[in-house]
Short mmCIF file of C-alpha atoms and ligand atoms in Angstrom, two decimals:
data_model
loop_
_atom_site.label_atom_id
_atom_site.label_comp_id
_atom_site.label_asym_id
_atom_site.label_seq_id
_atom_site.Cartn_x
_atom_site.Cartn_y
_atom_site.Cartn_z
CA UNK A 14 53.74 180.14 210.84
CA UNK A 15 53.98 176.95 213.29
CA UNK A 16 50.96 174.64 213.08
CA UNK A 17 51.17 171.53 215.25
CA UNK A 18 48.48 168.86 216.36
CA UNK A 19 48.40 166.18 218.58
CA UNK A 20 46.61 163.17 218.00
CA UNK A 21 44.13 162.32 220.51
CA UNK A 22 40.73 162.16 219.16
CA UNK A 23 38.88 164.70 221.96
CA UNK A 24 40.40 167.81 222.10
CA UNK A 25 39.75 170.12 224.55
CA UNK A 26 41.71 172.76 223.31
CA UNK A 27 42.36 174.65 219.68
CA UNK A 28 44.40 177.17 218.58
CA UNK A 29 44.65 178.13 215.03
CA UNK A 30 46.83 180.01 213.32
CA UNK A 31 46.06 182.83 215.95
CA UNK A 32 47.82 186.39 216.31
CA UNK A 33 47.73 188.82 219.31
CA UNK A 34 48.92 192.07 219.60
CA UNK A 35 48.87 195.17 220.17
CA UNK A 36 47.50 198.08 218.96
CA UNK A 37 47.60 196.31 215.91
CA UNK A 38 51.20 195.13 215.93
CA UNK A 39 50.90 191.13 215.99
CA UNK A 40 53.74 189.60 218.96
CA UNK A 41 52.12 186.70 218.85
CA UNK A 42 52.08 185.23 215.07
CA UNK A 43 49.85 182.61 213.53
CA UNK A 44 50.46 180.10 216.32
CA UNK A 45 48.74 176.58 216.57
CA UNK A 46 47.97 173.87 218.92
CA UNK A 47 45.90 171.73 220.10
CA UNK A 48 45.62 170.27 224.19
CA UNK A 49 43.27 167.10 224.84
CA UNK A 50 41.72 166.38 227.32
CA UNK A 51 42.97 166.59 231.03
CA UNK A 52 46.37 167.50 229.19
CA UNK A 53 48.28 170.02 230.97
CA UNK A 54 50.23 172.12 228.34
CA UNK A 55 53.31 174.69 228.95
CA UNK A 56 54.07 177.74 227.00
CA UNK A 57 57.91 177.66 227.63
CA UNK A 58 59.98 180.33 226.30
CA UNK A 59 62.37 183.48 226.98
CA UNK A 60 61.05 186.35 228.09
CA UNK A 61 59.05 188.95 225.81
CA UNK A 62 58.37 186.12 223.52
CA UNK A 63 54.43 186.31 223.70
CA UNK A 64 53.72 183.44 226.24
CA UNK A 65 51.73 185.78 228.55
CA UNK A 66 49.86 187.41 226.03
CA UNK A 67 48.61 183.89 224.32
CA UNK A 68 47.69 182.92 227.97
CA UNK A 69 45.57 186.21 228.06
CA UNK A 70 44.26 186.17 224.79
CA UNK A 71 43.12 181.78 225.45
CA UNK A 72 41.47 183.90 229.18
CA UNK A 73 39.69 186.49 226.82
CA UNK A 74 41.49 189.27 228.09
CA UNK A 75 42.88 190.08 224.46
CA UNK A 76 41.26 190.11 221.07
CA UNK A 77 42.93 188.71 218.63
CA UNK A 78 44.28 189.62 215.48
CA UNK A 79 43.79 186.39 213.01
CA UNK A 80 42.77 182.89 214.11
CA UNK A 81 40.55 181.35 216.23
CA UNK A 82 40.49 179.42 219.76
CA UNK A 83 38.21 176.87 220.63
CA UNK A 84 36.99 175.49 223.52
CA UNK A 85 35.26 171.97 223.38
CA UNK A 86 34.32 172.15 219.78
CA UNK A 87 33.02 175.94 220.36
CA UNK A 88 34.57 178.67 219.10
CA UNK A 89 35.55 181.79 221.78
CA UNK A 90 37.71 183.87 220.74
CA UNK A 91 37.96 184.92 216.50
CA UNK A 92 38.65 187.95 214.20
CA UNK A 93 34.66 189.52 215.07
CA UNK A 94 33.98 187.51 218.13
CA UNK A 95 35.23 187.60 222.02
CA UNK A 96 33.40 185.47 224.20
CA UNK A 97 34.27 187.89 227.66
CA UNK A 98 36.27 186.09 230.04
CA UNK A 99 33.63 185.55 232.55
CA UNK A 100 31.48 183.41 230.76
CA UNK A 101 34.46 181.66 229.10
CA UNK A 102 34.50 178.84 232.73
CA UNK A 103 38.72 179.62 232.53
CA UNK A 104 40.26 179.47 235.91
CA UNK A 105 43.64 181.85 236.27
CA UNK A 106 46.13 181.20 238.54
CA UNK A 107 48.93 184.39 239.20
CA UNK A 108 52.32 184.72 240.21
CA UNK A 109 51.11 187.69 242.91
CA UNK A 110 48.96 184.86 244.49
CA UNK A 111 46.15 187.42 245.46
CA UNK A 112 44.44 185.49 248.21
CA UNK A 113 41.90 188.00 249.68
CA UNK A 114 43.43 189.14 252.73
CA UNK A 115 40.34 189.46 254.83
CA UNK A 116 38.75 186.19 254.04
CA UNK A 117 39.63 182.71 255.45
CA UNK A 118 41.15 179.91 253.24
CA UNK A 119 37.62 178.24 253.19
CA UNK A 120 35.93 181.62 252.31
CA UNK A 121 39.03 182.26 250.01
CA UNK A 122 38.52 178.29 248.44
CA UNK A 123 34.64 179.01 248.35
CA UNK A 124 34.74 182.36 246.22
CA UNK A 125 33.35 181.03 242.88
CA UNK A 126 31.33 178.49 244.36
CA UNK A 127 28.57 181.44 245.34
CA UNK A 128 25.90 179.74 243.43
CA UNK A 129 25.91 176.61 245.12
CA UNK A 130 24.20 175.71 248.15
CA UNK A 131 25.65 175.81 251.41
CA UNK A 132 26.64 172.13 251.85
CA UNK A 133 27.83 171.52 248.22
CA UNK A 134 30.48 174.67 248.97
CA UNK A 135 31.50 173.20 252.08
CA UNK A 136 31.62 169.79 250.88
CA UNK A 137 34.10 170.79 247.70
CA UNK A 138 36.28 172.99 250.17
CA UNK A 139 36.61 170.22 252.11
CA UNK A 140 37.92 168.19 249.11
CA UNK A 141 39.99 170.86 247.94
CA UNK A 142 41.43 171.16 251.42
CA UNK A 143 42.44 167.94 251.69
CA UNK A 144 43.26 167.35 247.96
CA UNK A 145 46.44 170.45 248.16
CA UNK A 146 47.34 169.08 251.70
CA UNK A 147 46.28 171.44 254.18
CA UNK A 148 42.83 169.97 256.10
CA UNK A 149 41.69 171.38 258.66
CA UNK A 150 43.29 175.02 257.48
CA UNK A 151 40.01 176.87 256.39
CA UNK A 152 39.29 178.51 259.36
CA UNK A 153 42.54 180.53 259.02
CA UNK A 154 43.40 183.81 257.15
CA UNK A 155 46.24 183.74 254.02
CA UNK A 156 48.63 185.91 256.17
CA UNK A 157 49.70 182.83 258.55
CA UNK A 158 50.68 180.72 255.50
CA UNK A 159 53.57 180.21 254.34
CA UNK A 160 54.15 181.24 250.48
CA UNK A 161 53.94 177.89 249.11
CA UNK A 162 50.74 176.78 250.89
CA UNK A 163 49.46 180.17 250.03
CA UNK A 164 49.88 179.25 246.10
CA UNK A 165 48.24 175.70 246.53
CA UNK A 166 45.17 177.35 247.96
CA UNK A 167 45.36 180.13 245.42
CA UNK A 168 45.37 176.57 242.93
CA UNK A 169 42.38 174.97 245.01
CA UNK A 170 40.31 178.76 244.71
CA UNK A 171 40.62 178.32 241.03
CA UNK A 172 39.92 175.00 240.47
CA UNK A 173 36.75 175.22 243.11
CA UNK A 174 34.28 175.81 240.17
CA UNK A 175 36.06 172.77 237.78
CA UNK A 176 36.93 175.09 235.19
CA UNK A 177 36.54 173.51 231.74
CA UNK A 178 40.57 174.57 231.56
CA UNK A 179 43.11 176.31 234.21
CA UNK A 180 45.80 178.53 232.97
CA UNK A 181 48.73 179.76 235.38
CA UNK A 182 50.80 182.62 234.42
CA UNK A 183 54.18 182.19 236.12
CA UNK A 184 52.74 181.01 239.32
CA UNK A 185 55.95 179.43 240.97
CA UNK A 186 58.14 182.24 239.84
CA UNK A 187 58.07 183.86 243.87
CA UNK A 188 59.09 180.94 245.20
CA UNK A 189 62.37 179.80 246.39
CA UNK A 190 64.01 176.99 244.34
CA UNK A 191 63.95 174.13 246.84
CA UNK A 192 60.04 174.80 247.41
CA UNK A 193 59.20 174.92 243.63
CA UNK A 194 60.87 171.70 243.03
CA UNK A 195 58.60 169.91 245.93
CA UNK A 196 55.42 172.63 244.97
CA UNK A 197 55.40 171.37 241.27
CA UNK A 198 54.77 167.82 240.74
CA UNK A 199 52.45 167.83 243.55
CA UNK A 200 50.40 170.66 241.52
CA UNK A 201 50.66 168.39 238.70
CA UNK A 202 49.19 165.63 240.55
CA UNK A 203 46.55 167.37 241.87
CA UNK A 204 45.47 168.70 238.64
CA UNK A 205 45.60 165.11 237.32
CA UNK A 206 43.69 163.81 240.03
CA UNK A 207 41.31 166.32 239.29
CA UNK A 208 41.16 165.44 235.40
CA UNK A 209 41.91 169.37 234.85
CA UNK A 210 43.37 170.73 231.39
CA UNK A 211 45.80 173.46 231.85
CA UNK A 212 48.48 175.63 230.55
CA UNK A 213 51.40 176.52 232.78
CA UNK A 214 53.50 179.94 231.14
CA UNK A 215 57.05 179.74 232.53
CA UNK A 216 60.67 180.41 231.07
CA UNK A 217 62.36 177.75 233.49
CA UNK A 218 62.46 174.46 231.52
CA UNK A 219 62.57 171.95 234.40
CA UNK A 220 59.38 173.42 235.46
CA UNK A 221 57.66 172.76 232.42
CA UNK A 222 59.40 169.30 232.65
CA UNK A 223 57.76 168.21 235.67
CA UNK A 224 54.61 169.67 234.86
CA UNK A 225 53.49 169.19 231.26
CA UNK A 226 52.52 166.62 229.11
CA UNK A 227 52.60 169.20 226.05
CA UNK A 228 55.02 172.20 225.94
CA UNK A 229 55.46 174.53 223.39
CA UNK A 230 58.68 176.29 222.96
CA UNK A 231 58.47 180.00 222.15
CA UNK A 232 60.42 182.26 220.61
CA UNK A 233 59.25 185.84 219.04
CA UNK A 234 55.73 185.02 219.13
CA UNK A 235 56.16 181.75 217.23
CA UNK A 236 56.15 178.34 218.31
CA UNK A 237 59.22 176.26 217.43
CA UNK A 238 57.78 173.09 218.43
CA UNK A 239 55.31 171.33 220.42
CA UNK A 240 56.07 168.35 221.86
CA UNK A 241 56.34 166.06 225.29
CA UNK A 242 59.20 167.32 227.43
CA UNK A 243 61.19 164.30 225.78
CA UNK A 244 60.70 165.14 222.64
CA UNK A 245 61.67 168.46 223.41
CA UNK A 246 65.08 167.87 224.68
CA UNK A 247 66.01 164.83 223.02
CA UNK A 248 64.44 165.67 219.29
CA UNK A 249 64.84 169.18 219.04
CA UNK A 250 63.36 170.33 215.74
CA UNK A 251 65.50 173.81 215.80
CA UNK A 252 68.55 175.50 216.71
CA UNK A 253 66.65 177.44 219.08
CA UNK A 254 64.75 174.80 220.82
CA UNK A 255 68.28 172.58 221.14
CA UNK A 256 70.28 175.77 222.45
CA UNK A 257 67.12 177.44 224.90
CA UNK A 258 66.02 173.42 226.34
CA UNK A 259 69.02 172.16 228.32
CA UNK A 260 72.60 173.15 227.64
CA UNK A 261 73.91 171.72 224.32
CA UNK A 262 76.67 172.54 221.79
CA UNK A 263 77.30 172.05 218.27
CA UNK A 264 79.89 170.23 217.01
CA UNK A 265 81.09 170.41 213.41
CA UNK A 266 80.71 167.06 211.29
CA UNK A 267 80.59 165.60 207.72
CA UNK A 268 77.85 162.56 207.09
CA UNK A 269 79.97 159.40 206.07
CA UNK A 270 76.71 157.65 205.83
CA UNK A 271 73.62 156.79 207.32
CA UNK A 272 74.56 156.23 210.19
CA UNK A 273 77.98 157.91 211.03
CA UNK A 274 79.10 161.17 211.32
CA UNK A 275 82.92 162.27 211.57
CA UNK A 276 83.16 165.01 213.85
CA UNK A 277 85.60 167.15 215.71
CA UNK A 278 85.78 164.28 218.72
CA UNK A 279 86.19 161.46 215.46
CA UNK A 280 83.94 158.97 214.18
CA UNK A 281 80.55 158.69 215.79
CA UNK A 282 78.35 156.17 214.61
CA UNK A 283 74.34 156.32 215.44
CA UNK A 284 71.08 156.72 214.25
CA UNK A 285 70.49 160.19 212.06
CA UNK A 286 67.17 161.69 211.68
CA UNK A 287 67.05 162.92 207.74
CA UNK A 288 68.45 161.20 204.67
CA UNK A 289 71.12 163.47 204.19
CA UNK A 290 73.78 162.78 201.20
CA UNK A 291 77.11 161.85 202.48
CA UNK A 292 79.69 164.17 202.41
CA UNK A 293 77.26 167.25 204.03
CA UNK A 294 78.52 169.63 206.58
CA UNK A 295 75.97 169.53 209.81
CA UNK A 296 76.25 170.81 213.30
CA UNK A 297 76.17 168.02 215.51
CA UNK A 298 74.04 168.59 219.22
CA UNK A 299 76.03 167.17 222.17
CA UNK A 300 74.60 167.68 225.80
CA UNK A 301 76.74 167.55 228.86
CA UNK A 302 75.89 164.47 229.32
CA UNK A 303 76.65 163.28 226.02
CA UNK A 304 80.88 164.33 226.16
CA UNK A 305 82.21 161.82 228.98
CA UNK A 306 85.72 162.26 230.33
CA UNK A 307 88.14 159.13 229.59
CA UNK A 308 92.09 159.49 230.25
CA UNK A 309 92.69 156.79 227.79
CA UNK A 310 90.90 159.38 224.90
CA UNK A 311 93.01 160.20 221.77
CA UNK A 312 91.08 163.18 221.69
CA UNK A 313 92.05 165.36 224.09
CA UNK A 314 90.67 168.85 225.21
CA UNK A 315 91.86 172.21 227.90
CA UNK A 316 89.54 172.61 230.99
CA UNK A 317 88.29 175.96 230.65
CA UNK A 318 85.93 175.97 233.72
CA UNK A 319 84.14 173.84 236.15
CA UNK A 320 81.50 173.26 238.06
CA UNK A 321 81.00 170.59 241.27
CA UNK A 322 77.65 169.49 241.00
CA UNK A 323 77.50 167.35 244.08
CA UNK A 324 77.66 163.60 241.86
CA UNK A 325 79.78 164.74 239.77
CA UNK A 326 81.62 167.69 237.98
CA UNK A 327 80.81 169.75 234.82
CA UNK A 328 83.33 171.15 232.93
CA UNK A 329 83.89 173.24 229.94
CA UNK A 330 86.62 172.17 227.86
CA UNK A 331 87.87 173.95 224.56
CA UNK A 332 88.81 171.30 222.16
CA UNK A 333 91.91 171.06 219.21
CA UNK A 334 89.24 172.92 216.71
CA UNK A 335 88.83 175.97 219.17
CA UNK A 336 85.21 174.63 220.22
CA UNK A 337 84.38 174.80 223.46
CA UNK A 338 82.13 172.05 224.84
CA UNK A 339 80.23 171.29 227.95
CA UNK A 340 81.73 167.60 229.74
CA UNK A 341 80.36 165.32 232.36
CA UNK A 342 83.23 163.23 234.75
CA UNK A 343 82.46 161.89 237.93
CA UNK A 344 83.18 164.18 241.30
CA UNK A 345 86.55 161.84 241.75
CA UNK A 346 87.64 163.73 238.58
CA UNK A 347 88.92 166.92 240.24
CA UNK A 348 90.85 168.76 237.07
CA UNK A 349 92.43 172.01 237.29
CA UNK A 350 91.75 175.06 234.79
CA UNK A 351 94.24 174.41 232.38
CA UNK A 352 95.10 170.70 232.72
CA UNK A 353 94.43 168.62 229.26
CA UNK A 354 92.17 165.80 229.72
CA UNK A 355 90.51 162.91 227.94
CA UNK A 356 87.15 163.37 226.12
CA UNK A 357 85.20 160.78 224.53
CA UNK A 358 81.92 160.77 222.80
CA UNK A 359 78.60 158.62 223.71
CA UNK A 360 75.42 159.27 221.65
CA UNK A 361 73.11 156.64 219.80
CA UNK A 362 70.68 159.33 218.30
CA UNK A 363 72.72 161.85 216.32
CA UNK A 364 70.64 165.70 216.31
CA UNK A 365 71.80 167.38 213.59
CA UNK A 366 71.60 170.62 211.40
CA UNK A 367 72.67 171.56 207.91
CA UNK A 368 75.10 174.48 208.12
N1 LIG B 1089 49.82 195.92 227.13
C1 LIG B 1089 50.80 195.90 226.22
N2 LIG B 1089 50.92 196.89 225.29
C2 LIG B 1089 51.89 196.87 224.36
N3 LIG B 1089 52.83 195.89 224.25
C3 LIG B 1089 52.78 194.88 225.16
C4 LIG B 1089 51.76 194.85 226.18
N4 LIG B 1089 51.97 193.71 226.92
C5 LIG B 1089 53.04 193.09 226.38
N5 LIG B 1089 53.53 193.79 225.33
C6 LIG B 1089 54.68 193.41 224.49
O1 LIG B 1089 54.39 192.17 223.86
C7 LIG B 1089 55.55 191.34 223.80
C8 LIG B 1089 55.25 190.02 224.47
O2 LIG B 1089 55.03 190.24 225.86
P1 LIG B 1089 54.54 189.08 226.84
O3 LIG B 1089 54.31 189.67 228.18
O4 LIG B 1089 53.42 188.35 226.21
O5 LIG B 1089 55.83 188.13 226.85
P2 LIG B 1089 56.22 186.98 227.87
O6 LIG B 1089 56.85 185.91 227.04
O7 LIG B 1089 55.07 186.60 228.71
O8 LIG B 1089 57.34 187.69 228.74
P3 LIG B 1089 57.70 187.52 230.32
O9 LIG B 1089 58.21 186.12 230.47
O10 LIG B 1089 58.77 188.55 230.53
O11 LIG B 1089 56.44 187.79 231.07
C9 LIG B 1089 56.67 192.14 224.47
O12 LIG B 1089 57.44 192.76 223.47
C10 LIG B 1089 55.93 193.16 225.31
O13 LIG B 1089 56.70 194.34 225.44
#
């Protein structure tokens, strides 16, 4: 069971200790949370580990096997009840964008606006219009868009109504790289600007990085922990969560006190987490970033592989233990596969494990 809370008075969002599944099989299992607010949340995890089916179950789509969601204070989804999806005021937002072909981007925009008058539907296009960056577009037809201003309208259609929340379900996903990394924080602003809650499901982390306040790493159909994207990568609560967020290996170490470890790269002194007795065995997280290349190093290491990133080089470098460990150096650096180099340490906050 993973139960986690945030702690903003007004929440706009509650899950509790919900399962989904199917045909009676549970793949999601007793998973809690809670989004405030205008908070825009990420269910971030590998794939077949239950993210879409939460996201359908929080739409109404799916019943659910234990638990309860909430929506401002009032209860939607439990064991005996399912409020149906239509009358839940969710907006969904697809990776098959599903713009209706035959309908221009203001009639596309205008779809759940029907029971508005005339002038309030035009006036909230307009908005919208302007809001995702293409005014003066709705008299044109979805085919002679491109993909990623085809996706910001399919955004602007289902945030027309001002859904009390918006979820999107991989919407980014048939993009090409370059135009996600542009496409996403201006999604996140507009949702912002528009005070919307959401919940983005995705498996790529630096997605859910620019986007979310909240994100909840998945893993089975459990949550591992729910936290700001900081938190996330820099205070990973689990094995899983420090190996799935951003690369990371564990090196082997012995407490020597409260602060200091003595590890397979030597002393390393810096602020650890739990009281843990001196003289335990942990597994020590180092990122790239964290393992620095320095010729005058006594601790030395074998360049496995490399990478040019452009800045600078990453390279994989097996060290006197037999561990092999991911290592920044600047792109003057050039080592060959094979060549011994220089490895230092640099961390200040020490994530550890007990073997
Ligand atoms: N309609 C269904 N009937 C039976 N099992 C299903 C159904 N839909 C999904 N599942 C199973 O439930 C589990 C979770 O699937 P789900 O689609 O929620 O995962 P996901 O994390 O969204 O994966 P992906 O990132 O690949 O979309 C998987 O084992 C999947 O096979």
């Amino acid at each position: 069971m993973s139960s986690f809370t945030s702690s903003k008075a007004l929440q706009e969002l509650n899950i509790r200790q919900l399962s989904v599944g199917y045909h009676g099989q549970a793949v999601v299992h007793e998973v809690s949370f809670d989004l405030t607010a205008g908070q825009i949340g990420c269910l971030l995890g590998p794939s077949g580990c239950g993210k879409s089916t939460l996201l359908r179950a929080i739409a109404g789509f799916e019943s659910v096997l234990s638990g309860a969601i909430l929506l401002n204070g009032e209860q939607i989804s439990s064991v005996d009840y399912l409020l149906p999806p239509e009358q839940r005021q969710i907006g969904m937002v697809f990776q098959d964008i599903a713009l209706f072909p035959h309908l221009t981007i203001a009639e596309n925009i205008a779809f759940g606006l029907k029971d508005k008058d005339k002038s309030a539907q035009l006036a909230r296009v307009n908005e919208l219009l302007e809001l995702i960056g293409l005014p003066g577009f709705g008299a044109r037809y979805p085919h002679s868009l491109s993909g990623g201003q085809q996706q910001r309208v399919a955004l602007a259609r289902a945030m027309a109504p001002k859904p009390k929340l918006l979820l999107m379900d991989e919407p980014f996903s048939g993009l090409d790289a370059k135009l996600r990394e542009e496409l996403v924080p201006d999604i996140r602003n507009i949702l912002k600007h528009e005070g919307m809650s959401a919940i983005l499901v995705t498996h790529d982390q630096m997605e859910a990085f620019a986007m979310a306040d909240m994100i909840a790493v998945m893993a089975s159909g459990e949550i591992h922990q729910f936290g700001t994207p900081y938190q996330i990568y820099h205070r990973p609560e689990s094995r899983f969560t420090a190996k799935f967020v951003g690369q990371g290996d564990f090196l082997n170490a012995v407490v020597c006190d409260h602060h200091c470890l003595e590890s397979d790269l030597g002393r390393i002194r810096g602020v650890l987490n739990d009281e843990l007795a001196i003289g335990t065995e942990v597994d020590l997280l180092v990122r790239p970033d964290d393992v620095i290349h320095d010729d005058n190093s006594e601790f030395k290491g074998l360049v496995m592989s490399k990478w040019f990133r452009g800045s600078h080089f990453l390279y994989r470098v097996k060290l006197a233990s037999g561990l092999v460990v991911y290592c920044f150096a600047s792109s003057h650096h050039n080592h060959t596969i094979g060549q011994e180099i220089g490895i230092n340490i640099e961390l200040d906050h020490l994530v550890v494990f007990t073997k």
